[in-house]
mmCIF file of C-alpha atoms and ligand atoms in Angstrom:
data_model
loop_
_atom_site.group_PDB
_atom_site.id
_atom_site.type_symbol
_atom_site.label_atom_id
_atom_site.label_comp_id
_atom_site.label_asym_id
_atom_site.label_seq_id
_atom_site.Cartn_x
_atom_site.Cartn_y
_atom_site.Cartn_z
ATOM 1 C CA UNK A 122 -29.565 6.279 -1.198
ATOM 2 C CA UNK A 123 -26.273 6.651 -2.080
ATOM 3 C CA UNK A 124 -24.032 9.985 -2.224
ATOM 4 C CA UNK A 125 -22.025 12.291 -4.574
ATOM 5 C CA UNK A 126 -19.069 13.782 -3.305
ATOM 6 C CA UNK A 127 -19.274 16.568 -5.615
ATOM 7 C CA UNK A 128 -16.119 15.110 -7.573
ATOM 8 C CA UNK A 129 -15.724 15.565 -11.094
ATOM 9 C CA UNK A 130 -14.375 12.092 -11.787
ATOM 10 C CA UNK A 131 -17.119 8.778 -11.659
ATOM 11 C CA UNK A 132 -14.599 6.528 -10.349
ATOM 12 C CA UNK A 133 -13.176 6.381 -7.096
ATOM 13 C CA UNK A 134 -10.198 4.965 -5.835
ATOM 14 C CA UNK A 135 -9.438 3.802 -2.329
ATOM 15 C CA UNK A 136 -5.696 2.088 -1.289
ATOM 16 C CA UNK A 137 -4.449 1.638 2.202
ATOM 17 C CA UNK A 138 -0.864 1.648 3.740
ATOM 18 C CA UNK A 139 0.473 0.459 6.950
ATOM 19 C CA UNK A 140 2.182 2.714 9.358
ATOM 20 C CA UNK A 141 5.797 1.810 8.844
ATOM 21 C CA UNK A 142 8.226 4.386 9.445
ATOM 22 C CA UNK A 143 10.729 2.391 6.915
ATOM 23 C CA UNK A 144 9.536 3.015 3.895
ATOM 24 C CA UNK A 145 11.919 1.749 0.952
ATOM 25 C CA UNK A 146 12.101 1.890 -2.640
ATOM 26 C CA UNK A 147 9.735 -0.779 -3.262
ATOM 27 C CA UNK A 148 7.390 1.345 -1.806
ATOM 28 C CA UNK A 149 8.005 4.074 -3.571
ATOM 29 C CA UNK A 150 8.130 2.379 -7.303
ATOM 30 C CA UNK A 151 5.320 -0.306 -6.203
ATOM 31 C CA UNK A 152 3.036 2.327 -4.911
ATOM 32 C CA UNK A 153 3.452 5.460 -4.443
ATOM 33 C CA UNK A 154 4.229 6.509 -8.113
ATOM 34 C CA UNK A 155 0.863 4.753 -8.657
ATOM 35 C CA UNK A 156 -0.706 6.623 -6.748
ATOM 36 C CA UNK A 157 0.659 9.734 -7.226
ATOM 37 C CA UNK A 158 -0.892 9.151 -10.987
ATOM 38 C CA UNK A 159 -4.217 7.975 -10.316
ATOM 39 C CA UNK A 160 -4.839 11.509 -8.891
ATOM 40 C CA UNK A 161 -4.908 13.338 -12.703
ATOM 41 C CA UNK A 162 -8.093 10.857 -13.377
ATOM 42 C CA UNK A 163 -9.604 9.729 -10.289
ATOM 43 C CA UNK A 164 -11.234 10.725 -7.132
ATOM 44 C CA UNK A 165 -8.301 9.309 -4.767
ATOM 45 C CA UNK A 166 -8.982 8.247 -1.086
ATOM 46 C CA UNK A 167 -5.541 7.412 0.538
ATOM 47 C CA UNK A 168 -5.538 5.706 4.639
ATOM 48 C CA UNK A 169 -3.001 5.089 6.620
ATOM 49 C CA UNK A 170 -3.758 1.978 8.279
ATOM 50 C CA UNK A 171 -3.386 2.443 11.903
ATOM 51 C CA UNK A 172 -5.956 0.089 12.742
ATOM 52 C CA UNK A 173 -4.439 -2.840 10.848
ATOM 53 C CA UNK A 174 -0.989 -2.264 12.092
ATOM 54 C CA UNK A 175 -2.650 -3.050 16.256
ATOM 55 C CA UNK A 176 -3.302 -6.563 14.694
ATOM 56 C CA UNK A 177 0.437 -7.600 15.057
ATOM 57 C CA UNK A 178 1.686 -7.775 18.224
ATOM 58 C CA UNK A 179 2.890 -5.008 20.221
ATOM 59 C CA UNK A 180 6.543 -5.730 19.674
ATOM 60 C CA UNK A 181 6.328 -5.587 16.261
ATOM 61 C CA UNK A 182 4.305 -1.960 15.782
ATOM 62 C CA UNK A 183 6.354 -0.892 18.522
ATOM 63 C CA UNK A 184 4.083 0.961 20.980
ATOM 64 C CA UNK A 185 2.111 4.067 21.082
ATOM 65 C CA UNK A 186 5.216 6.762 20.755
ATOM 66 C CA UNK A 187 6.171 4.504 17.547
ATOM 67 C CA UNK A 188 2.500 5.057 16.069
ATOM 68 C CA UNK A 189 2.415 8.016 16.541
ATOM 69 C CA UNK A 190 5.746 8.737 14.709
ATOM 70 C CA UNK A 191 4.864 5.982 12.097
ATOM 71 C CA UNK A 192 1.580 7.813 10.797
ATOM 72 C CA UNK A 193 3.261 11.093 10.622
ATOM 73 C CA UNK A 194 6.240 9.910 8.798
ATOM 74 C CA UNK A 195 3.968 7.730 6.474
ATOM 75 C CA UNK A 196 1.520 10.572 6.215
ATOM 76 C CA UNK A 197 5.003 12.981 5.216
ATOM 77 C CA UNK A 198 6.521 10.455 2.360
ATOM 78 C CA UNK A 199 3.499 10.263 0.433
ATOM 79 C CA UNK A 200 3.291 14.169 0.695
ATOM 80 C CA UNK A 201 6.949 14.072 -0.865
ATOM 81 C CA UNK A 202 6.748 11.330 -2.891
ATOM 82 C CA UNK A 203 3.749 13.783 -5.094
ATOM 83 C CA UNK A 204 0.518 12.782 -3.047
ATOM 84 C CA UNK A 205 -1.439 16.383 -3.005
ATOM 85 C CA UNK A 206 -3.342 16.616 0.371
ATOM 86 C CA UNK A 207 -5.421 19.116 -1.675
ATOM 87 C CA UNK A 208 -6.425 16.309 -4.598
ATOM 88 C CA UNK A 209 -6.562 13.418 -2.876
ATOM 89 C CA UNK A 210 -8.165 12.593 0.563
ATOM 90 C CA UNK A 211 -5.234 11.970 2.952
ATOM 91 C CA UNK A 212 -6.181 10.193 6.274
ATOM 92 C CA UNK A 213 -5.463 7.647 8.920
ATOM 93 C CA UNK A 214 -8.434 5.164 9.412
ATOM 94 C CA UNK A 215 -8.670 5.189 13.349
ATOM 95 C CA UNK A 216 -10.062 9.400 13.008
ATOM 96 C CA UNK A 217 -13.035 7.650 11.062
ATOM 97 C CA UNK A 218 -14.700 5.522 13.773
ATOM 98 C CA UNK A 219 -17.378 4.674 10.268
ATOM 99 C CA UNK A 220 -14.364 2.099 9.152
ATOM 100 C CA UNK A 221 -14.763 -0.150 12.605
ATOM 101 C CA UNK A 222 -18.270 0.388 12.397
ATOM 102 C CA UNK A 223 -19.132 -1.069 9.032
ATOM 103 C CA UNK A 224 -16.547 -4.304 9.941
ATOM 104 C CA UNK A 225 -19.058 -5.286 13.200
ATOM 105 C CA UNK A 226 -21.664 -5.434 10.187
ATOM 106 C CA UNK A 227 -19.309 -7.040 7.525
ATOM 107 C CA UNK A 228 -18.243 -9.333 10.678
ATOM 108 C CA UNK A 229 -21.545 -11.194 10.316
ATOM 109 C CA UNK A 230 -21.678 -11.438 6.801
ATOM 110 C CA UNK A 231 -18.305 -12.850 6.138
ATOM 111 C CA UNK A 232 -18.012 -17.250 6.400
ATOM 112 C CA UNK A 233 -15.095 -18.366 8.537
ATOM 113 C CA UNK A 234 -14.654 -20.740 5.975
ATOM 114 C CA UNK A 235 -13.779 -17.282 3.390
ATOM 115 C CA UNK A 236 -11.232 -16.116 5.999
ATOM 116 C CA UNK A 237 -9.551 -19.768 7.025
ATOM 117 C CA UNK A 238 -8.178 -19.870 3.264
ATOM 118 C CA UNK A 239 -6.748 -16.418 3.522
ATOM 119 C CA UNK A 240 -3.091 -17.514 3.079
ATOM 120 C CA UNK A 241 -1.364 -13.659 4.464
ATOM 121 C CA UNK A 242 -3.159 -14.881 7.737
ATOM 122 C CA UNK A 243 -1.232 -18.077 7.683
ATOM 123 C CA UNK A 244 1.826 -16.218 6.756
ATOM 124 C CA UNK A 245 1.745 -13.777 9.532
ATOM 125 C CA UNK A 246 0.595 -16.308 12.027
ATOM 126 C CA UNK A 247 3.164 -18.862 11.310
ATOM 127 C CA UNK A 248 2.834 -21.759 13.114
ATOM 128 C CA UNK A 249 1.211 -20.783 16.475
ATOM 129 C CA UNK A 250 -1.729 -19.858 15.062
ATOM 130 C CA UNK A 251 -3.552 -19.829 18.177
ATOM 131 C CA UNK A 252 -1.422 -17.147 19.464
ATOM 132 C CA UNK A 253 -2.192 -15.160 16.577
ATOM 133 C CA UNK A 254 -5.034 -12.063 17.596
ATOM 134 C CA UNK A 255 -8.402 -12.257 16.593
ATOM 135 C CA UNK A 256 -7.977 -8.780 15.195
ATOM 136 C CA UNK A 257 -5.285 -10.057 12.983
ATOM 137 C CA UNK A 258 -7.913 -12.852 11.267
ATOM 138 C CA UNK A 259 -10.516 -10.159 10.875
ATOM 139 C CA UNK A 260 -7.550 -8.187 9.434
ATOM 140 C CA UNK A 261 -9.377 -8.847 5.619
ATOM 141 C CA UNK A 262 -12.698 -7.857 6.633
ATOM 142 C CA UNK A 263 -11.523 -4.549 8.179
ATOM 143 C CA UNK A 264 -10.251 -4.108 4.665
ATOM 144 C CA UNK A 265 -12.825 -4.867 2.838
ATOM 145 C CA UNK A 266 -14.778 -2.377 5.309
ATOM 146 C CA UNK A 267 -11.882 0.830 4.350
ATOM 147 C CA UNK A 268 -13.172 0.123 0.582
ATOM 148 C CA UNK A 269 -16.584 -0.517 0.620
ATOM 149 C CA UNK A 270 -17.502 2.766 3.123
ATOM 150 C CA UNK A 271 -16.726 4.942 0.524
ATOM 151 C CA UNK A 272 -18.292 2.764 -2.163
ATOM 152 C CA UNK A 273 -14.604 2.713 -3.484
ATOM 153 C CA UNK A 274 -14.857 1.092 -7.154
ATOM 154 C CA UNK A 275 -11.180 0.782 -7.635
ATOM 155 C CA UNK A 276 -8.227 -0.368 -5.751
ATOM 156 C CA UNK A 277 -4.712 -0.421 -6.719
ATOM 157 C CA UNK A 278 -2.477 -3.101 -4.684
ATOM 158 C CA UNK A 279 0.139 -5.310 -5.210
ATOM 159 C CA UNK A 280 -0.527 -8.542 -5.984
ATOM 160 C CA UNK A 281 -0.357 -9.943 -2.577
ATOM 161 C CA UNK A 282 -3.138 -8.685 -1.925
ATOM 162 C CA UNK A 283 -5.682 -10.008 -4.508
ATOM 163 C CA UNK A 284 -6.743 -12.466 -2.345
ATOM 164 C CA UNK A 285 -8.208 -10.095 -0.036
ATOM 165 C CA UNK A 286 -9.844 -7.841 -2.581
ATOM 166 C CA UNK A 287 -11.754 -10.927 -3.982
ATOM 167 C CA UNK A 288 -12.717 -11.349 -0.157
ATOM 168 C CA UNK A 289 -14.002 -8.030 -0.138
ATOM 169 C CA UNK A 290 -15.989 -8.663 -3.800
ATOM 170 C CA UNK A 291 -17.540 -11.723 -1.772
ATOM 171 C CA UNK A 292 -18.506 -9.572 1.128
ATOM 172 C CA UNK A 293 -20.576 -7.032 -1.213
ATOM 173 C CA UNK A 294 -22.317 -9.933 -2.949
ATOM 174 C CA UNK A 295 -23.299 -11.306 -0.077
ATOM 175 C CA UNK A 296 -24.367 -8.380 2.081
ATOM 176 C CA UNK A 297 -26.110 -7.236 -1.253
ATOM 177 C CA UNK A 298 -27.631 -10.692 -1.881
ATOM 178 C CA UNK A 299 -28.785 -11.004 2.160
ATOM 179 C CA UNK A 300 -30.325 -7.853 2.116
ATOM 180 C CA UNK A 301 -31.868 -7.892 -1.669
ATOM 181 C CA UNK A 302 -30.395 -5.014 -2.538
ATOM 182 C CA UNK A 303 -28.039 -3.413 -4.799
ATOM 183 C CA UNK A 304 -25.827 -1.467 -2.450
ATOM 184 C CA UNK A 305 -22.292 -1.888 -2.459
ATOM 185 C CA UNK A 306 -20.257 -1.985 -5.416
ATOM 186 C CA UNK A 307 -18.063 -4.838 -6.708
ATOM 187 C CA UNK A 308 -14.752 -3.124 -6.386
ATOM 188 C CA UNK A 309 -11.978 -4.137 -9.172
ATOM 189 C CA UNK A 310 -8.823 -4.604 -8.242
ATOM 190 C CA UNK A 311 -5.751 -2.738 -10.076
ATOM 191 C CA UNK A 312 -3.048 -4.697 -9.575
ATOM 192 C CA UNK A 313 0.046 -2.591 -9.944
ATOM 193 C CA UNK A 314 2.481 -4.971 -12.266
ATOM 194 C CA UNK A 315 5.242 -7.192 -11.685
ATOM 195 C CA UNK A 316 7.404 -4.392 -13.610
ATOM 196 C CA UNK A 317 7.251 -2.200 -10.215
ATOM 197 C CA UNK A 318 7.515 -5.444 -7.864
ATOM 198 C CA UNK A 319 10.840 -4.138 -6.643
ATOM 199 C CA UNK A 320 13.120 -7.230 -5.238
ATOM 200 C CA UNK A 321 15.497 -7.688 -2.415
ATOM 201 C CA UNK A 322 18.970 -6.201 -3.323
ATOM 202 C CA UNK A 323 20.643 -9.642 -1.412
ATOM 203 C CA UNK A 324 18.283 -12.226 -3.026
ATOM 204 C CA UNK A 325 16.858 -11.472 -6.226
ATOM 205 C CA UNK A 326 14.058 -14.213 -5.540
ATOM 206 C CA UNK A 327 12.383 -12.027 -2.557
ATOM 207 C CA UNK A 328 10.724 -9.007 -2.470
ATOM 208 C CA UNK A 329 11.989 -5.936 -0.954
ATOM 209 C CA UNK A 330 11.098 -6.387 2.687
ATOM 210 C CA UNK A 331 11.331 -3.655 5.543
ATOM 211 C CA UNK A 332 11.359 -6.319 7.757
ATOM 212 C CA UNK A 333 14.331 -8.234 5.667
ATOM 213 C CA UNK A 334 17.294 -8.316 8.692
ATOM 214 C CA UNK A 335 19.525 -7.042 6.361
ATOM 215 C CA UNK A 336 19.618 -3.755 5.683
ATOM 216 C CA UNK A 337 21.722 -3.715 2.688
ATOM 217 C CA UNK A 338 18.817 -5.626 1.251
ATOM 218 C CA UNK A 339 16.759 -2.603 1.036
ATOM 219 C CA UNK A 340 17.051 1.286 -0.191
ATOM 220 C CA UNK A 341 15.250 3.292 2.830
ATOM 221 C CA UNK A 342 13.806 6.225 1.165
ATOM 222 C CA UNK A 343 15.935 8.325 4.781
ATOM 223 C CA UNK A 344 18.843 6.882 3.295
ATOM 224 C CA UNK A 345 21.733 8.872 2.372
ATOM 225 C CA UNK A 346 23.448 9.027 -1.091
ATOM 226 C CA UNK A 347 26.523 7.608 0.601
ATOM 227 C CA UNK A 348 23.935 5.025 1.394
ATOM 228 C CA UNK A 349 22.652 4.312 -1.554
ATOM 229 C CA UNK A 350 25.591 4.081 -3.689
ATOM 230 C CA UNK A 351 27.168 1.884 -1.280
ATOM 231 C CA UNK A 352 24.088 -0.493 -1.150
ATOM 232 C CA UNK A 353 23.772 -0.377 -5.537
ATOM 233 C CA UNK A 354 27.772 -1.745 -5.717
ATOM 234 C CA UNK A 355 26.773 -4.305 -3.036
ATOM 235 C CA UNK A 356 24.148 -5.219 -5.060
ATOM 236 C CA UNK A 357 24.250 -9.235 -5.687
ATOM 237 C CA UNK A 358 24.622 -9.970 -9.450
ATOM 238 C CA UNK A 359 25.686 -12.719 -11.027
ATOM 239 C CA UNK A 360 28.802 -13.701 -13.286
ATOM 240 C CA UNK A 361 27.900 -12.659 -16.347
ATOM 241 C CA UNK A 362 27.332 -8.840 -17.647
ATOM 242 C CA UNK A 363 24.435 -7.229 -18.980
ATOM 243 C CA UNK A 364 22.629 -9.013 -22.026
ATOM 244 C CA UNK A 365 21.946 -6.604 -24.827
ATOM 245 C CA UNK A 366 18.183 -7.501 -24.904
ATOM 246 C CA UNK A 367 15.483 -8.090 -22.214
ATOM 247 C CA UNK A 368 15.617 -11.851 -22.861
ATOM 248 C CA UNK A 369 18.711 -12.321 -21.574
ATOM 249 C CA UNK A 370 17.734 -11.799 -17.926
ATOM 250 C CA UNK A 371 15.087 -14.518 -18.068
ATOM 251 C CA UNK A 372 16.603 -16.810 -15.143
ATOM 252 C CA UNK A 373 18.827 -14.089 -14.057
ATOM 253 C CA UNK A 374 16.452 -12.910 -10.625
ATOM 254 C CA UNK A 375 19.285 -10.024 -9.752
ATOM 255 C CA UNK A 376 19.955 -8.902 -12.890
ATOM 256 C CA UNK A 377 16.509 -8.619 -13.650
ATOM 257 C CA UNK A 378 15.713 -6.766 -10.619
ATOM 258 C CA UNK A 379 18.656 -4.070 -10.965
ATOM 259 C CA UNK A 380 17.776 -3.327 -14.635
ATOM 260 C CA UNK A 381 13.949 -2.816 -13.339
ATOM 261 C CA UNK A 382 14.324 -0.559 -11.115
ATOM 262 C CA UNK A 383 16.818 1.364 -13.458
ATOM 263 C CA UNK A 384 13.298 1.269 -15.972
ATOM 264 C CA UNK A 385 11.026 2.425 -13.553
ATOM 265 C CA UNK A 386 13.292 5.152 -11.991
ATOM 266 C CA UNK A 387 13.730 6.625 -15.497
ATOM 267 C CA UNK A 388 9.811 5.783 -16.229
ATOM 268 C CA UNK A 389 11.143 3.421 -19.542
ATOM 269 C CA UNK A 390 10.986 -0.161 -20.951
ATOM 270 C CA UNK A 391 14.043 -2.684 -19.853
ATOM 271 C CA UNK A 392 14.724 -2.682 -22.965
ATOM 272 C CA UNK A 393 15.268 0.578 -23.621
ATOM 273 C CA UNK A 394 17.768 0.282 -20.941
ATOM 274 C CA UNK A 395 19.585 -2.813 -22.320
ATOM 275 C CA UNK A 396 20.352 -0.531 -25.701
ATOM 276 C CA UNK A 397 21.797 1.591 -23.278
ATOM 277 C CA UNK A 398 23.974 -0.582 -21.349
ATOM 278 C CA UNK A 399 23.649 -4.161 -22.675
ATOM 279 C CA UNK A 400 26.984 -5.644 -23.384
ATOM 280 C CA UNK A 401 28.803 -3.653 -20.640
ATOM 281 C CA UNK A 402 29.861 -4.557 -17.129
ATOM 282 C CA UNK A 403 28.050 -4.698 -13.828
ATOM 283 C CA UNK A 404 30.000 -2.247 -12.218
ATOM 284 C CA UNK A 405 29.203 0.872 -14.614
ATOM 285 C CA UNK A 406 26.134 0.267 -14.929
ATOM 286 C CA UNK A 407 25.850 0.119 -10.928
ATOM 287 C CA UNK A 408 27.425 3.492 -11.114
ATOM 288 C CA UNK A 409 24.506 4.864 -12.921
ATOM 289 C CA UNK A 410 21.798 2.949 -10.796
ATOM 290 C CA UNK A 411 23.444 4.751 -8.310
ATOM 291 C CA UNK A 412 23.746 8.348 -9.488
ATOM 292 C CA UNK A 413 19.754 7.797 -10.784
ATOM 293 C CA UNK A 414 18.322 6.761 -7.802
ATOM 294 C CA UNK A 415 20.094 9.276 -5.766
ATOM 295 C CA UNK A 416 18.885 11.716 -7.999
ATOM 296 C CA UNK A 417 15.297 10.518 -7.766
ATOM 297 C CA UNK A 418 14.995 9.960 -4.224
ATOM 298 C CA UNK A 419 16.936 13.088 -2.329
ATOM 299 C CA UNK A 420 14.640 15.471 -3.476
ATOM 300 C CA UNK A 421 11.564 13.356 -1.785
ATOM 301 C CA UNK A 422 13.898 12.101 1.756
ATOM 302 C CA UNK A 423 14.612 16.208 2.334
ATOM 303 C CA UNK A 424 11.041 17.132 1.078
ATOM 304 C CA UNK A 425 10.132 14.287 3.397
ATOM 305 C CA UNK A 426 12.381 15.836 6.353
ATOM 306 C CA UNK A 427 10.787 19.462 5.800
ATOM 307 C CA UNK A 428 7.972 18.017 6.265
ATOM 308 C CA UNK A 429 8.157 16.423 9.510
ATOM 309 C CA UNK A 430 9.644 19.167 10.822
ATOM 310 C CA UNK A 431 6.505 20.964 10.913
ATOM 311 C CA UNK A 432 4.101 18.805 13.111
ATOM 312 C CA UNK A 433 1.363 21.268 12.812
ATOM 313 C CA UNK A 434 1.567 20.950 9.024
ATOM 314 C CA UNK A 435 1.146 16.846 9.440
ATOM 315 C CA UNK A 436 -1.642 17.268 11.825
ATOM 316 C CA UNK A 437 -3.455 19.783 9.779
ATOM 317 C CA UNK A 438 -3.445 17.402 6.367
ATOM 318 C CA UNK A 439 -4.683 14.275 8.533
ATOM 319 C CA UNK A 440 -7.609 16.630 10.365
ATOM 320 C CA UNK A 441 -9.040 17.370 7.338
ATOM 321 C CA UNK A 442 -8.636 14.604 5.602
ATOM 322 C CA UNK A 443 -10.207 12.818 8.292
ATOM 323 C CA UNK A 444 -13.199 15.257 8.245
ATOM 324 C CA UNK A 445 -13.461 15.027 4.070
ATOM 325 C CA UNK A 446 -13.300 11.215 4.216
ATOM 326 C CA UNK A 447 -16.027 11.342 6.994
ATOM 327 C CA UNK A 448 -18.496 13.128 4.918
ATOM 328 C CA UNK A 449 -18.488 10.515 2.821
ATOM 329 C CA UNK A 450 -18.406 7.320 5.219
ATOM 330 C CA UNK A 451 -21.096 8.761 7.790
ATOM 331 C CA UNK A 452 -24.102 8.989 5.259
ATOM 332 C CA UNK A 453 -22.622 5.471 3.759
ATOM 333 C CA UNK A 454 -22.764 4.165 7.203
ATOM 334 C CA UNK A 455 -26.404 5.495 7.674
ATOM 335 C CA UNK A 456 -28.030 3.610 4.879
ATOM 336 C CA UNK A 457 -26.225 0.550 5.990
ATOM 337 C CA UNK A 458 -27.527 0.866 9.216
ATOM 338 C CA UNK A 459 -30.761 1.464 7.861
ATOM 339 C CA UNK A 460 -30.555 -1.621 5.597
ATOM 340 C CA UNK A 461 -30.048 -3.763 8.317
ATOM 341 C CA UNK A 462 -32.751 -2.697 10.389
ATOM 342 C CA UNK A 463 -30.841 -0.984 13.237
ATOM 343 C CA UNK A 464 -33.374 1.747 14.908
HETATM 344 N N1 LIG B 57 -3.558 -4.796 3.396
HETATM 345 C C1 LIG B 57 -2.987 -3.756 2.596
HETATM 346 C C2 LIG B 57 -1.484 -4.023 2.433
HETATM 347 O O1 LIG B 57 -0.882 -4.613 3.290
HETATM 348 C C3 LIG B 57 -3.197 -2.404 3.222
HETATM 349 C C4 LIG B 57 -4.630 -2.009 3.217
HETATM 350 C C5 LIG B 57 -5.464 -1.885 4.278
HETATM 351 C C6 LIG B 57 -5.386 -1.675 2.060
HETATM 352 N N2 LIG B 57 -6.692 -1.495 3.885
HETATM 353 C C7 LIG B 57 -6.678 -1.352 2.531
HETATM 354 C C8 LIG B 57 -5.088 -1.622 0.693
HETATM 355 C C9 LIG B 57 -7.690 -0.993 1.644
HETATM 356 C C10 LIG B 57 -6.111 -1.265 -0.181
HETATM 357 C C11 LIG B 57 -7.394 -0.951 0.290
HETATM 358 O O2 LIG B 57 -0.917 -3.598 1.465
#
């Protein structure tokens, strides 16, 4: 049992993102860079998570002409942010019918006592959590399902999201253990570090949120340099300047967060950029957040526009990456079915 994909890296790596057409620079530093790297060294599977986004409601995806535009912009910033449809395996999950499949089957191995302590269930649902859809409570297990059909054995996510990777860990244990055989593998999680956990440009205490009502909380990788400048000086800081070494910003959430994303824009330490500006004012330094990120992100937003201006392009990279990550699901999906005794 079992397949090779003919790759010439043992490892393979399998991360998910939701159709969002407002894709900011949290994004972009927290993932996508990631990603982007993991290609030189790993097999690299990369969804776009159509399925998952249906478990809101419909108000909140925004209806079938938004999907639509959602996976194709998604699809077009990682393509201009340095994913290579030609490396990496560049899909959206609904194409690969082997990802609903496997969660019927994962379904009945998972406890409901495993997914009533997932706590991003309880945070979506709020407090009517009887309103909530039964898709959006499976919402872990369909995970676990986008990882384990391509016997994925690593997954780089943000640390929200170790919860449901040690969900998915449980899953192949169990489905392993029920059956008595060593099938799926236990999948490690790569959690991408709090240096690239980008921050809310109002509140230096929350993350960078497209949902955040404020849009000066946020740089939109469509926005314009106009934009961004103008969000950088609006920036919240606090009274004092810059310290002149990286322990000066412990207790300083904005401060912190501005001379971050300076670092991982210019791929250094913070301290490295406190020699640079430490001692000096807010202001000039915002300057040359500023002219950085401008200079980082307008080549991807008009790489990213290019792109979407050629639909048949978009629908080309998703058709065969659909087909690629199919060949590996379907004979995945086989031995499961054969494991669990389905004629
Ligand atoms: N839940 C993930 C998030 O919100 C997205 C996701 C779906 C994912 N399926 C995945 C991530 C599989 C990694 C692997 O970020």
């Amino acid at each position: 049992m079992s397949q090779s994909s003919g790759s010439q890296f043992k490892d393979r790596v399998l991360s998910g993102m939701q159709p969002t057409g407002n894709l900011h620079l949290g994004n972009y530093l927290g993932a996508m860079l990631n990603w982007v790297k993991m290609q030189d060294t790993h097999e690299t599977l990369y969804c776009v998570v159509d399925l998952h986004a249906i478990t809101q409601p419909v108000s909140v995806w925004g209806g079938p002409d938004i999907l639509r535009k959602s996976i194709r912009d998604v699809t077009a910033a990682y393509i201009a942010a340095g994913i290579n449809p030609k490396k990496s395996i560049l899909f959206n999950q609904s194409r690969v019918h082997e990802h609903a499949e496997l969660t019927w089957v994962f379904n009945c191995v998972a406890r409901l006592g495993w997914l009533d302590r997932m706590t991003q269930f309880k945070e979506k649902a709020g407090k009517d959590k009887e309103r909530a859809s039964v898709g959006l409570y499976d919402y872990p297990v369909l995970m676990a399902a986008d990882i384990l059909i391509y016997h994925a054995t690593h997954v780089p996510v943000g640390e929200d999201q170790k919860q449901h990777l040690e969900l998915c860990r449980d899953i192949a244990i169990k489905f392993n253990n029920d059956f008595g055989i060593e099938f799926f593998p236990i999948t490690e999680p790569v959690i991408m570090g709090p240096a690239t956990r980008v921050m809310s440009l109002r509140d230096g205490t929350k993350k960078m949120s497209k949902s955040d009502p404020s849009d000066l909380s946020r740089i939109n990788l469509t926005d314009s340099p106009d934009d961004i400048a103008r969000k950088i000086r609006k920036a919240k800081t606090d009274a004092d300047g810059l310290p002149s070494e990286a322990k000066g910003l412990e207790g300083r959430p904005e401060a912190e967060n501005l001379v971050g994303i300076y670092a991982a824009l210019e791929g250094i330490s913070a301290a490295e950029v406190l020699k640079q500006f430490g001692g000096g004012q807010f202001s000039s330094f915002k300057t040359a957040l500023g002219d950085l990120a401008v200079t980082k992100l307008s080549p991807i937003t008009a790489e990213m526009n290019k792109l979407l201006a050629d639909q048949a392009y978009i629908e080309g990279v998703l058709t065969d990456g659909a087909a690629r990550a199919q060949a590996i699901a379907a004979p995945i999906m086989q031995d499961v079915k054969k494991i669990v005794g389905f004629l």
